[in-house]
Short mmCIF file of C-alpha atoms and ligand atoms in Angstrom, two decimals:
data_model
loop_
_atom_site.label_atom_id
_atom_site.label_comp_id
_atom_site.label_asym_id
_atom_site.label_seq_id
_atom_site.Cartn_x
_atom_site.Cartn_y
_atom_site.Cartn_z
CA THR A 2 43.72 -53.37 19.03
CA GLU A 3 40.18 -52.10 18.18
CA TYR A 4 39.70 -54.27 15.06
CA LYS A 5 40.61 -57.22 16.99
CA ARG A 6 37.41 -57.09 19.28
CA PRO A 7 38.81 -58.10 22.36
CA ASP A 8 36.05 -56.77 23.84
CA LEU A 9 33.53 -59.00 22.10
CA LEU A 10 32.76 -61.38 24.78
CA LEU A 11 32.02 -57.94 26.91
CA LYS A 12 29.22 -57.20 25.01
CA ASP A 13 26.92 -59.27 26.74
CA GLU A 14 28.13 -59.30 30.00
CA GLU A 15 25.14 -61.30 31.58
CA ARG A 16 25.52 -64.34 29.42
CA LEU A 17 29.33 -64.58 30.22
CA LEU A 18 28.59 -64.15 33.65
CA LYS A 19 26.62 -67.02 33.53
CA LEU A 20 29.81 -68.94 32.26
CA LEU A 21 31.95 -67.54 34.08
CA ALA A 22 29.71 -68.58 37.47
CA SER A 23 29.32 -72.20 36.29
CA ARG A 24 30.36 -74.32 39.43
CA ASP A 25 30.98 -78.01 37.46
CA ARG A 26 32.37 -76.45 34.58
CA PRO A 27 34.50 -73.33 35.45
CA ILE A 28 36.25 -71.74 33.00
CA GLN A 29 38.93 -69.07 33.07
CA ILE A 30 39.99 -66.37 31.11
CA VAL A 31 43.66 -65.04 30.71
CA LEU A 32 44.23 -61.57 28.82
CA ALA A 33 47.07 -59.67 27.72
CA GLY A 34 47.95 -57.41 25.41
CA LYS A 35 49.16 -53.42 24.98
CA ALA A 36 47.26 -50.44 23.60
CA HIS A 37 49.32 -48.03 21.44
CA PRO A 38 49.97 -44.61 23.50
CA TYR A 39 47.46 -43.08 20.82
CA ASP A 40 45.27 -45.78 20.48
CA LEU A 41 42.03 -44.32 22.86
CA PRO A 42 39.34 -47.04 21.96
CA GLY A 43 42.27 -49.95 22.76
CA LYS A 44 42.93 -48.38 26.04
CA ASP A 45 39.53 -47.78 26.96
CA ILE A 46 38.98 -51.46 26.51
CA ILE A 47 41.80 -52.78 28.78
CA ARG A 48 40.04 -50.04 31.04
CA ARG A 49 36.89 -51.97 30.71
CA TRP A 50 38.46 -55.36 31.09
CA LYS A 51 39.97 -54.49 34.17
CA ALA A 52 37.13 -53.03 36.06
CA PHE A 53 35.58 -56.30 35.05
CA SER A 54 38.06 -58.72 36.40
CA ARG A 55 37.77 -56.80 39.60
CA ARG A 56 34.28 -57.62 40.27
CA PRO A 57 34.05 -59.54 43.23
CA ASP A 58 32.12 -62.45 41.24
CA VAL A 59 34.53 -62.12 38.77
CA GLU A 60 37.93 -61.94 40.76
CA GLY A 61 40.69 -64.34 39.73
CA LYS A 62 38.24 -66.09 36.65
CA VAL A 63 39.22 -63.40 34.67
CA VAL A 64 42.93 -62.30 34.51
CA PHE A 65 44.74 -59.35 32.74
CA ILE A 66 48.65 -59.81 32.49
CA GLU A 67 50.30 -56.72 31.94
CA ASP A 68 53.18 -55.97 30.01
CA TYR A 69 52.57 -58.16 26.94
CA ASP A 70 55.49 -59.48 25.48
CA LEU A 71 57.29 -62.50 24.49
CA GLY A 72 57.95 -63.46 27.44
CA VAL A 73 54.55 -63.38 28.24
CA ALA A 74 53.57 -65.09 25.11
CA ASN A 75 55.37 -67.93 25.95
CA GLN A 76 53.99 -68.62 28.56
CA LEU A 77 50.40 -67.90 27.34
CA ILE A 78 50.57 -70.09 24.25
CA GLN A 79 52.13 -73.08 25.98
CA GLY A 80 49.05 -72.41 29.32
CA VAL A 81 46.24 -71.95 27.51
CA ASP A 82 43.42 -74.78 26.29
CA VAL A 83 41.73 -72.48 23.62
CA TRP A 84 43.06 -69.44 21.94
CA LEU A 85 40.57 -66.75 20.89
CA ASN A 86 41.22 -64.39 18.43
CA CYS A 87 38.19 -62.42 17.01
CA PRO A 88 39.32 -60.02 14.58
CA ARG A 89 36.59 -58.41 12.63
CA HIS A 90 36.72 -59.44 9.23
CA PRO A 91 38.03 -58.95 6.69
CA TRP A 92 40.82 -56.99 8.68
CA GLU A 93 43.15 -59.61 9.69
CA ALA A 94 46.12 -59.99 7.83
CA CYS A 95 47.31 -63.00 9.34
CA GLY A 96 46.87 -63.73 12.90
CA THR A 97 49.87 -65.61 13.94
CA SER A 98 49.44 -66.25 17.69
CA GLY A 99 47.10 -68.68 16.91
CA MET A 100 49.61 -70.74 15.20
CA LYS A 101 52.16 -70.57 18.00
CA VAL A 102 49.81 -72.25 20.29
CA LEU A 103 49.24 -75.32 17.43
CA VAL A 104 52.83 -77.24 18.53
CA ASN A 105 51.79 -76.66 22.33
CA GLY A 106 48.48 -78.85 21.78
CA GLY A 107 46.19 -76.01 22.24
CA LEU A 108 43.18 -75.56 19.97
CA ASN A 109 42.43 -72.36 17.96
CA LEU A 110 38.75 -70.63 18.35
CA SER A 111 38.75 -67.91 16.04
CA GLN A 112 37.16 -65.71 13.59
CA TYR A 113 37.14 -66.90 10.08
CA ASP A 114 40.01 -64.83 8.87
CA GLY A 115 43.63 -64.38 8.18
CA TRP A 116 45.37 -67.56 8.24
CA TRP A 117 42.24 -69.48 10.14
CA ALA A 118 39.97 -68.99 7.06
CA GLU A 119 42.94 -70.92 5.51
CA ALA A 120 43.45 -73.33 7.78
CA TRP A 121 40.51 -74.37 9.49
CA ASN A 122 38.65 -77.27 8.89
CA PRO A 123 35.68 -78.50 11.78
CA ASP A 124 38.14 -81.24 12.86
CA VAL A 125 41.10 -78.62 13.99
CA GLY A 126 39.06 -76.60 16.18
CA TRP A 127 36.31 -73.87 15.98
CA ALA A 128 35.45 -70.97 13.22
CA ILE A 129 33.14 -67.86 13.66
CA ARG A 130 31.16 -67.25 10.89
CA PRO A 131 33.06 -69.91 8.61
CA GLY A 132 33.02 -69.68 4.99
CA ALA A 133 32.61 -65.68 5.65
CA THR A 134 33.80 -63.92 2.42
CA PHE A 135 34.55 -60.14 1.45
CA ASP A 136 30.97 -59.97 -0.13
CA GLU A 137 29.19 -60.35 2.98
CA LEU A 138 30.81 -56.78 4.51
CA SER A 139 28.73 -54.52 1.59
CA GLY A 140 25.23 -53.43 2.81
CA SER A 141 25.80 -54.43 6.47
CA ASN A 142 27.56 -52.32 9.30
CA ASN A 143 30.10 -53.08 11.79
CA HIS A 144 27.73 -53.07 14.95
CA ASP A 145 25.36 -55.77 13.01
CA HIS A 146 28.39 -58.06 12.35
CA ASP A 147 29.81 -57.33 15.75
CA LEU A 148 26.79 -58.49 17.52
CA SER A 149 26.08 -61.66 15.19
CA ASP A 150 30.12 -62.43 15.60
CA MET A 151 29.53 -62.17 19.33
CA GLU A 152 26.21 -64.43 19.45
CA GLN A 153 28.14 -67.03 17.52
CA LEU A 154 30.91 -66.72 20.08
CA PHE A 155 29.02 -67.15 23.07
CA ASP A 156 27.34 -70.36 20.90
CA LEU A 157 29.95 -71.82 20.31
CA LEU A 158 31.70 -71.70 24.00
CA GLU A 159 28.29 -73.09 25.60
CA ASN A 160 27.26 -75.68 22.90
CA GLU A 161 31.05 -76.95 21.66
CA VAL A 162 34.04 -75.89 23.31
CA ILE A 163 32.94 -75.82 27.10
CA PRO A 164 30.97 -78.93 27.18
CA GLY A 165 33.61 -80.72 24.80
CA PHE A 166 36.54 -79.51 27.34
CA TYR A 167 34.47 -81.49 30.32
CA ASP A 168 33.46 -84.60 28.17
CA VAL A 169 35.84 -86.98 29.90
CA ASP A 170 35.73 -90.73 29.46
CA SER A 171 36.01 -93.26 33.19
CA GLU A 172 39.55 -92.52 33.48
CA GLY A 173 38.79 -88.86 33.28
CA ILE A 174 40.11 -88.48 29.70
CA PRO A 175 38.45 -85.91 27.19
CA ARG A 176 39.16 -88.27 24.47
CA ASN A 177 37.46 -85.91 21.40
CA TRP A 178 39.23 -82.93 23.07
CA VAL A 179 42.55 -84.89 22.79
CA GLY A 180 41.08 -86.17 19.49
CA ARG A 181 40.97 -82.56 18.18
CA MET A 182 44.51 -81.21 19.96
CA ARG A 183 46.08 -84.68 18.07
CA ALA A 184 44.21 -83.28 14.26
CA SER A 185 45.35 -80.05 14.64
CA MET A 186 49.11 -80.82 15.27
CA ASP A 187 48.90 -83.30 12.77
CA GLN A 188 47.44 -81.24 10.50
CA LEU A 189 48.31 -77.60 10.51
CA THR A 190 51.84 -77.32 12.72
CA ALA A 191 53.79 -78.35 9.08
CA ALA A 192 52.21 -75.79 7.64
CA TYR A 193 51.64 -73.27 9.49
CA SER A 194 55.11 -73.04 10.45
CA ALA A 195 57.87 -70.78 10.88
CA ASN A 196 60.00 -73.52 8.73
CA ARG A 197 57.40 -72.93 5.81
CA MET A 198 57.60 -69.33 5.96
CA VAL A 199 61.34 -69.26 5.59
CA ARG A 200 61.23 -71.74 3.17
CA GLU A 201 58.89 -69.56 0.87
CA TYR A 202 60.54 -66.24 1.38
CA VAL A 203 63.48 -68.12 -0.07
CA GLU A 204 62.29 -69.78 -2.62
CA GLN A 205 59.65 -67.56 -4.09
CA PHE A 206 61.65 -64.38 -3.21
CA TYR A 207 65.11 -64.14 -2.27
CA LEU A 208 66.59 -66.93 -4.70
CA PRO A 209 64.76 -65.15 -7.91
CA MET A 210 65.71 -61.97 -6.68
CA ALA A 211 69.37 -62.59 -6.00
CA GLU A 212 69.73 -64.47 -9.34
CA MET A 213 68.17 -61.54 -11.10
CA GLY A 214 70.38 -59.59 -9.50
CA SER A 215 73.48 -61.61 -10.39
CA ARG A 216 72.45 -60.71 -14.10
CA ARG A 217 72.43 -57.09 -13.65
CA SER A 218 75.58 -55.42 -14.41
CA SER A 219 76.18 -51.78 -14.09
CA GLU A 220 75.74 -51.57 -17.99
CA THR A 221 72.27 -53.30 -17.95
CA ALA A 222 71.39 -50.82 -15.37
CA ARG A 223 72.19 -47.88 -16.33
CA GLU A 224 70.57 -49.11 -19.73
CA LEU A 225 67.34 -50.10 -17.56
CA LEU A 226 67.53 -46.51 -16.26
CA GLY A 227 67.48 -44.73 -19.99
CA GLU A 228 64.66 -46.63 -20.75
CA TYR A 229 62.64 -46.05 -17.39
CA GLY A 230 63.16 -42.26 -18.34
CA GLU A 231 62.08 -42.83 -21.72
CA ILE A 232 58.71 -44.50 -20.68
CA SER A 233 58.15 -41.98 -17.91
CA ARG A 234 58.22 -39.02 -20.95
CA HIS A 235 55.75 -40.63 -22.85
CA TRP A 236 53.38 -42.40 -20.57
CA SER A 237 51.16 -39.57 -19.55
CA ARG A 238 50.24 -39.52 -23.50
CA LEU A 239 49.42 -42.94 -24.25
CA ARG A 240 45.82 -43.93 -24.38
CA PHE A 241 43.19 -46.21 -25.61
CA ASN A 242 42.01 -45.28 -28.99
CA SER A 243 38.42 -47.83 -29.06
CA PHE A 244 37.92 -51.14 -27.72
CA ASN A 245 35.45 -53.69 -29.07
CA THR A 246 33.65 -56.98 -28.12
CA SER A 247 32.34 -59.61 -30.71
CA GLU A 248 30.51 -62.77 -29.26
CA ASP A 249 30.97 -66.25 -30.89
CA SER A 250 29.50 -69.63 -29.96
CA GLY A 251 31.20 -69.76 -26.01
CA SER A 252 33.83 -67.21 -26.40
CA GLN A 253 34.33 -63.41 -26.93
CA THR A 254 36.95 -62.00 -28.78
CA PHE A 255 37.91 -57.96 -27.77
CA THR A 256 40.15 -55.86 -29.89
CA VAL A 257 41.50 -52.54 -28.51
CA GLU A 258 43.47 -49.82 -30.32
CA VAL A 259 46.34 -48.70 -28.42
CA TYR A 260 48.46 -45.50 -28.80
CA LEU A 261 51.82 -45.44 -27.50
CA ASP A 262 53.33 -42.32 -28.90
CA GLY A 263 56.70 -43.74 -30.15
CA ILE A 264 57.43 -46.21 -26.97
CA ASP A 265 58.84 -49.61 -28.53
CA GLU A 266 55.81 -51.54 -28.60
CA GLN A 267 57.79 -54.78 -27.61
CA ARG A 268 58.51 -52.94 -24.18
CA ILE A 269 54.44 -52.83 -23.29
CA ALA A 270 52.09 -55.00 -22.50
CA VAL A 271 48.89 -55.10 -23.08
CA GLU A 272 46.30 -57.17 -20.96
CA LEU A 273 42.71 -57.65 -20.51
CA VAL A 274 41.62 -58.25 -16.54
CA ALA A 275 38.39 -59.85 -15.27
CA GLU A 276 38.18 -59.40 -11.66
CA ASP A 277 36.46 -62.76 -9.44
CA SER A 278 32.93 -62.79 -9.51
CA GLU A 279 30.44 -65.45 -9.81
CA HIS A 280 31.08 -65.77 -13.50
CA GLY A 281 34.56 -66.98 -13.03
CA PRO A 282 38.07 -66.33 -10.82
CA ARG A 283 40.30 -63.30 -11.33
CA THR A 284 42.01 -63.52 -14.83
CA ILE A 285 44.47 -61.68 -16.75
CA THR A 286 44.75 -62.52 -20.26
CA ALA A 287 47.39 -61.21 -22.37
CA MET A 288 45.97 -59.57 -25.32
CA GLN A 289 48.21 -59.97 -28.84
CA MET A 290 49.77 -56.90 -31.20
CA LYS A 291 47.91 -57.85 -34.05
CA HIS A 292 49.09 -55.05 -36.51
CA PRO A 293 50.34 -51.47 -36.12
CA LEU A 294 47.25 -48.92 -37.35
CA GLY A 295 47.72 -47.54 -41.32
CA GLY A 296 47.38 -44.31 -41.32
CA SER A 297 47.76 -43.37 -37.30
CA PRO A 298 51.32 -43.04 -36.12
CA HIS A 299 52.34 -45.18 -32.90
CA THR A 300 48.83 -47.00 -33.01
CA TYR A 301 48.79 -50.89 -32.95
CA LEU A 302 45.43 -52.92 -32.56
CA TYR A 303 45.95 -55.45 -29.85
CA GLU A 304 43.17 -58.81 -29.55
CA CYS A 305 42.38 -61.70 -27.42
CA THR A 306 39.44 -64.31 -27.38
CA VAL A 307 38.42 -65.06 -23.68
CA PRO A 308 35.37 -67.25 -22.20
CA PRO A 309 32.27 -65.15 -22.20
CA ARG A 310 31.42 -62.68 -19.13
CA PRO A 311 28.53 -59.90 -18.82
CA GLU A 312 29.44 -56.74 -20.18
CA GLY A 313 31.84 -54.43 -18.02
CA HIS A 314 33.58 -57.35 -16.31
CA TYR A 315 36.58 -57.17 -18.75
CA THR A 316 38.86 -54.29 -19.00
CA PRO A 317 42.13 -53.84 -20.84
CA ARG A 318 45.28 -52.20 -19.11
CA LEU A 319 49.07 -51.24 -20.72
CA ARG A 320 51.86 -52.05 -18.39
CA VAL A 321 55.83 -52.29 -18.97
CA ARG A 322 56.97 -55.00 -20.24
CA ASP A 323 60.77 -56.42 -19.45
CA GLU A 324 61.91 -59.77 -18.39
CA ARG A 325 65.02 -57.48 -17.12
CA LEU A 326 63.21 -55.95 -14.55
CA ASN A 327 61.42 -57.44 -11.24
CA LEU A 328 57.92 -56.03 -12.32
CA PRO A 329 55.95 -53.91 -10.61
CA LEU A 330 58.23 -53.32 -8.09
CA GLU A 331 60.65 -51.51 -10.53
CA ASN A 332 57.88 -49.66 -12.93
CA PRO A 333 54.36 -49.80 -11.38
CA ALA A 334 52.91 -47.93 -14.38
CA ILE A 335 49.67 -48.89 -15.58
CA LEU A 336 47.01 -47.84 -17.50
CA TRP A 337 43.52 -49.08 -17.60
CA LEU A 338 40.95 -47.77 -19.68
CA ARG A 339 38.78 -45.55 -18.07
C1 PLP B 577 52.04 -63.70 18.20
C2 PLP B 577 52.62 -62.22 19.05
C3 PLP B 577 51.85 -61.28 18.63
C4 PLP B 577 51.34 -61.38 17.40
O1 PLP B 577 50.04 -61.57 17.37
P1 PLP B 577 48.91 -61.75 16.33
O2 PLP B 577 47.76 -63.08 16.55
O3 PLP B 577 49.73 -61.92 15.19
O4 PLP B 577 48.30 -60.66 15.66
C5 PLP B 577 52.30 -59.76 18.91
N1 PLP B 577 52.95 -59.87 20.23
C6 PLP B 577 53.38 -60.63 20.83
C7 PLP B 577 54.63 -60.28 22.21
C8 PLP B 577 53.70 -62.08 20.55
O5 PLP B 577 54.22 -63.27 20.63
#
């Protein structure tokens, strides 16, 4: 698929041909993958690789295996020395296939994205554009990014990966390469495994859900449904009346007046949210109800004190509060101060 950029190496055919032509340091590229029938750019990339692989000077050095499936993947992950995954940052959700290579002693050469952004360090493999952040994308376009990633990929192959593979001692053993294989298997296999995935699903999601489910009688369910309807009827009329800041030495105090249209104030959480920035990580602070506002029905004053950040960085919001509910799944209603 396009965001995976399987054609990154094809963007500089000259440079690729030079690598493939090497007599004393030969390489072979094995490709596999299917494009969705409606994915025209994806199908075009496969076509270009197939055409490239049929060039007389390339034949046998670039191999495209058709019908990628579990069986092919099973063989591939056991056979490769280096697994290449070069998605366009930050589109990689995970990159599972790189993890499958670990137990087989393969090394990863991958975009610093998805799992590799979490797992990579210089001892275990190679990263394209290490340390990349989301901010890096603003003010730049895909084309420039693709080209600079392509440059880095070729640099890594030419200067580190291929020389490293052929750097053997008198017994013909690539000691440094084997050291990397050991570090990769040692540091990563346990943390990036199906065991961990299943354990985390069970401990963090399935067991808490089962526990919650066992506490929910049909009686509570009916009660919750009633309250859900009640809150929905009022929700569109909720609003923030005023939002004020006062600065003290080393802290800021925020107060906000909230109109709840008759909803029980116990059922509403007022929170102050700041996004991740150079001023600190993302924070969500619960605001405390100080008192109902005399003279204005259904209106309450909330307050909290937080470390200072520039104006506009903190924004209050309202959400439903109920320990019997799985939130925000069972009631995603949210109201931000605009
Ligand atoms: C592992 C695997 C995938 C997923 O690969 P990603 O790197 O996560 O995109 C897809 N298809 C097959 C057949 C696989 O074995």
